[in-house]
């Protein structure tokens, strides 16, 4: 189970940090999962935001957030973070974290939703002017 926190209202230009914690037996080996953040705005399809490998060595970002958002993780806390800076109105969406099992040795495809095994329920981030 993945549980997100940190969403809510934030003024344009401001910052917000999202957290996602892994719970339960399947995610007890949190450090063996690549992690990703996705978002879905009203009337739009879900889109990739950011991804990070199991050991934090590599990251990937959507062009729309590159330079503004930072993904990081703390495996000892079974937590992945998404630091969002310089927020824009178009960042308003439901944000969800997801976990992709890395233990099978397959290549990392952070933008491919089909690779993810577990998803959080999502939380709303609303940017206002």
GROMACS .gro file of C-alpha atoms in nm:
model
  129
    1UNK     CA    1   0.000   0.000   0.000
    2UNK     CA    2   0.122   0.348  -0.087
    3UNK     CA    3  -0.007   0.649   0.100
    4UNK     CA    4   0.050   1.003  -0.023
    5UNK     CA    5   0.048   1.319   0.182
    6UNK     CA    6   0.130   1.685   0.141
    7UNK     CA    7  -0.129   1.789  -0.113
    8UNK     CA    8  -0.361   2.086  -0.085
    9UNK     CA    9  -0.386   2.448  -0.194
   10UNK     CA   10  -0.081   2.646  -0.292
   11UNK     CA   11  -0.040   2.983  -0.454
   12UNK     CA   12   0.118   3.008  -0.796
   13UNK     CA   13   0.490   3.053  -0.766
   14UNK     CA   14   0.496   2.872  -0.437
   15UNK     CA   15   0.630   2.535  -0.330
   16UNK     CA   16   0.486   2.211  -0.202
   17UNK     CA   17   0.642   1.881  -0.103
   18UNK     CA   18   0.456   1.558  -0.157
   19UNK     CA   19   0.540   1.240   0.030
   20UNK     CA   20   0.454   0.879  -0.040
   21UNK     CA   21   0.511   0.606   0.215
   22UNK     CA   22   0.509   0.234   0.148
   23UNK     CA   23   0.320   0.010   0.389
   24UNK     CA   24   0.247  -0.358   0.412
   25UNK     CA   25   0.415  -0.685   0.336
   26UNK     CA   26   0.463  -0.633  -0.036
   27UNK     CA   27   0.631  -0.300   0.014
   28UNK     CA   28   0.842  -0.413   0.307
   29UNK     CA   29   1.125  -0.427   0.052
   30UNK     CA   30   1.059  -0.069  -0.053
   31UNK     CA   31   1.423  -0.025  -0.149
   32UNK     CA   32   1.375  -0.279  -0.428
   33UNK     CA   33   1.116  -0.068  -0.606
   34UNK     CA   34   1.166   0.203  -0.861
   35UNK     CA   35   0.924   0.483  -0.777
   36UNK     CA   36   0.729   0.726  -0.987
   37UNK     CA   37   0.490   1.018  -0.963
   38UNK     CA   38   0.203   1.069  -1.204
   39UNK     CA   39  -0.074   1.326  -1.220
   40UNK     CA   40  -0.411   1.369  -1.379
   41UNK     CA   41  -0.577   1.702  -1.437
   42UNK     CA   42  -0.953   1.734  -1.490
   43UNK     CA   43  -1.050   1.626  -1.838
   44UNK     CA   44  -0.701   1.507  -1.921
   45UNK     CA   45  -0.524   1.175  -1.928
   46UNK     CA   46  -0.287   1.070  -1.655
   47UNK     CA   47   0.066   1.180  -1.728
   48UNK     CA   48   0.412   1.096  -1.601
   49UNK     CA   49   0.575   1.353  -1.375
   50UNK     CA   50   0.895   1.205  -1.233
   51UNK     CA   51   1.066   0.875  -1.163
   52UNK     CA   52   1.357   0.751  -0.955
   53UNK     CA   53   1.543   0.421  -0.954
   54UNK     CA   54   1.546   0.186  -0.656
   55UNK     CA   55   1.878   0.324  -0.529
   56UNK     CA   56   1.819   0.684  -0.624
   57UNK     CA   57   2.101   0.682  -0.875
   58UNK     CA   58   1.888   0.790  -1.170
   59UNK     CA   59   1.593   1.020  -1.213
   60UNK     CA   60   1.366   1.118  -1.497
   61UNK     CA   61   1.134   1.415  -1.538
   62UNK     CA   62   0.861   1.523  -1.770
   63UNK     CA   63   0.965   1.827  -1.972
   64UNK     CA   64   0.684   2.028  -1.816
   65UNK     CA   65   0.833   1.998  -1.467
   66UNK     CA   66   1.204   1.971  -1.536
   67UNK     CA   67   1.397   2.228  -1.339
   68UNK     CA   68   1.104   2.293  -1.105
   69UNK     CA   69   1.032   1.953  -0.948
   70UNK     CA   70   1.273   1.718  -0.771
   71UNK     CA   71   1.210   1.356  -0.687
   72UNK     CA   72   1.404   1.191  -0.406
   73UNK     CA   73   1.372   0.896  -0.174
   74UNK     CA   74   1.467   0.774   0.169
   75UNK     CA   75   1.464   0.396   0.170
   76UNK     CA   76   1.516   0.378   0.544
   77UNK     CA   77   1.183   0.561   0.580
   78UNK     CA   78   1.021   0.381   0.285
   79UNK     CA   79   0.935   0.721   0.147
   80UNK     CA   80   0.958   0.895  -0.187
   81UNK     CA   81   0.926   1.270  -0.215
   82UNK     CA   82   0.830   1.515  -0.484
   83UNK     CA   83   0.951   1.867  -0.416
   84UNK     CA   84   0.756   2.107  -0.634
   85UNK     CA   85   0.881   2.463  -0.678
   86UNK     CA   86   0.765   2.754  -0.892
   87UNK     CA   87   0.422   2.600  -0.915
   88UNK     CA   88   0.198   2.698  -1.203
   89UNK     CA   89  -0.177   2.688  -1.245
   90UNK     CA   90  -0.134   2.403  -1.491
   91UNK     CA   91   0.025   2.188  -1.218
   92UNK     CA   92  -0.319   2.151  -1.063
   93UNK     CA   93  -0.402   1.781  -1.066
   94UNK     CA   94  -0.446   1.466  -0.863
   95UNK     CA   95  -0.099   1.332  -0.792
   96UNK     CA   96  -0.032   0.962  -0.741
   97UNK     CA   97   0.282   0.774  -0.655
   98UNK     CA   98   0.357   0.429  -0.790
   99UNK     CA   99   0.601   0.146  -0.727
  100UNK     CA  100   0.772  -0.068  -0.991
  101UNK     CA  101   0.942  -0.387  -0.871
  102UNK     CA  102   1.312  -0.370  -0.962
  103UNK     CA  103   1.403  -0.712  -0.832
  104UNK     CA  104   1.333  -0.888  -1.161
  105UNK     CA  105   1.624  -0.709  -1.325
  106UNK     CA  106   1.423  -0.567  -1.613
  107UNK     CA  107   1.509  -0.231  -1.760
  108UNK     CA  108   1.373   0.084  -1.605
  109UNK     CA  109   1.090   0.252  -1.794
  110UNK     CA  110   0.967   0.520  -1.555
  111UNK     CA  111   0.718   0.670  -1.801
  112UNK     CA  112   0.541   0.343  -1.876
  113UNK     CA  113   0.245   0.302  -1.641
  114UNK     CA  114   0.221  -0.068  -1.722
  115UNK     CA  115   0.547  -0.132  -1.536
  116UNK     CA  116   0.411  -0.018  -1.203
  117UNK     CA  117   0.281  -0.275  -0.959
  118UNK     CA  118   0.134  -0.061  -0.683
  119UNK     CA  119  -0.039   0.275  -0.685
  120UNK     CA  120  -0.138   0.521  -0.420
  121UNK     CA  121  -0.491   0.654  -0.407
  122UNK     CA  122  -0.385   1.000  -0.511
  123UNK     CA  123  -0.425   1.343  -0.361
  124UNK     CA  124  -0.529   1.678  -0.495
  125UNK     CA  125  -0.286   1.961  -0.552
  126UNK     CA  126  -0.453   2.288  -0.646
  127UNK     CA  127  -0.251   2.588  -0.756
  128UNK     CA  128  -0.434   2.919  -0.743
  129UNK     CA  129  -0.347   3.267  -0.865
   0.00000   0.00000   0.00000
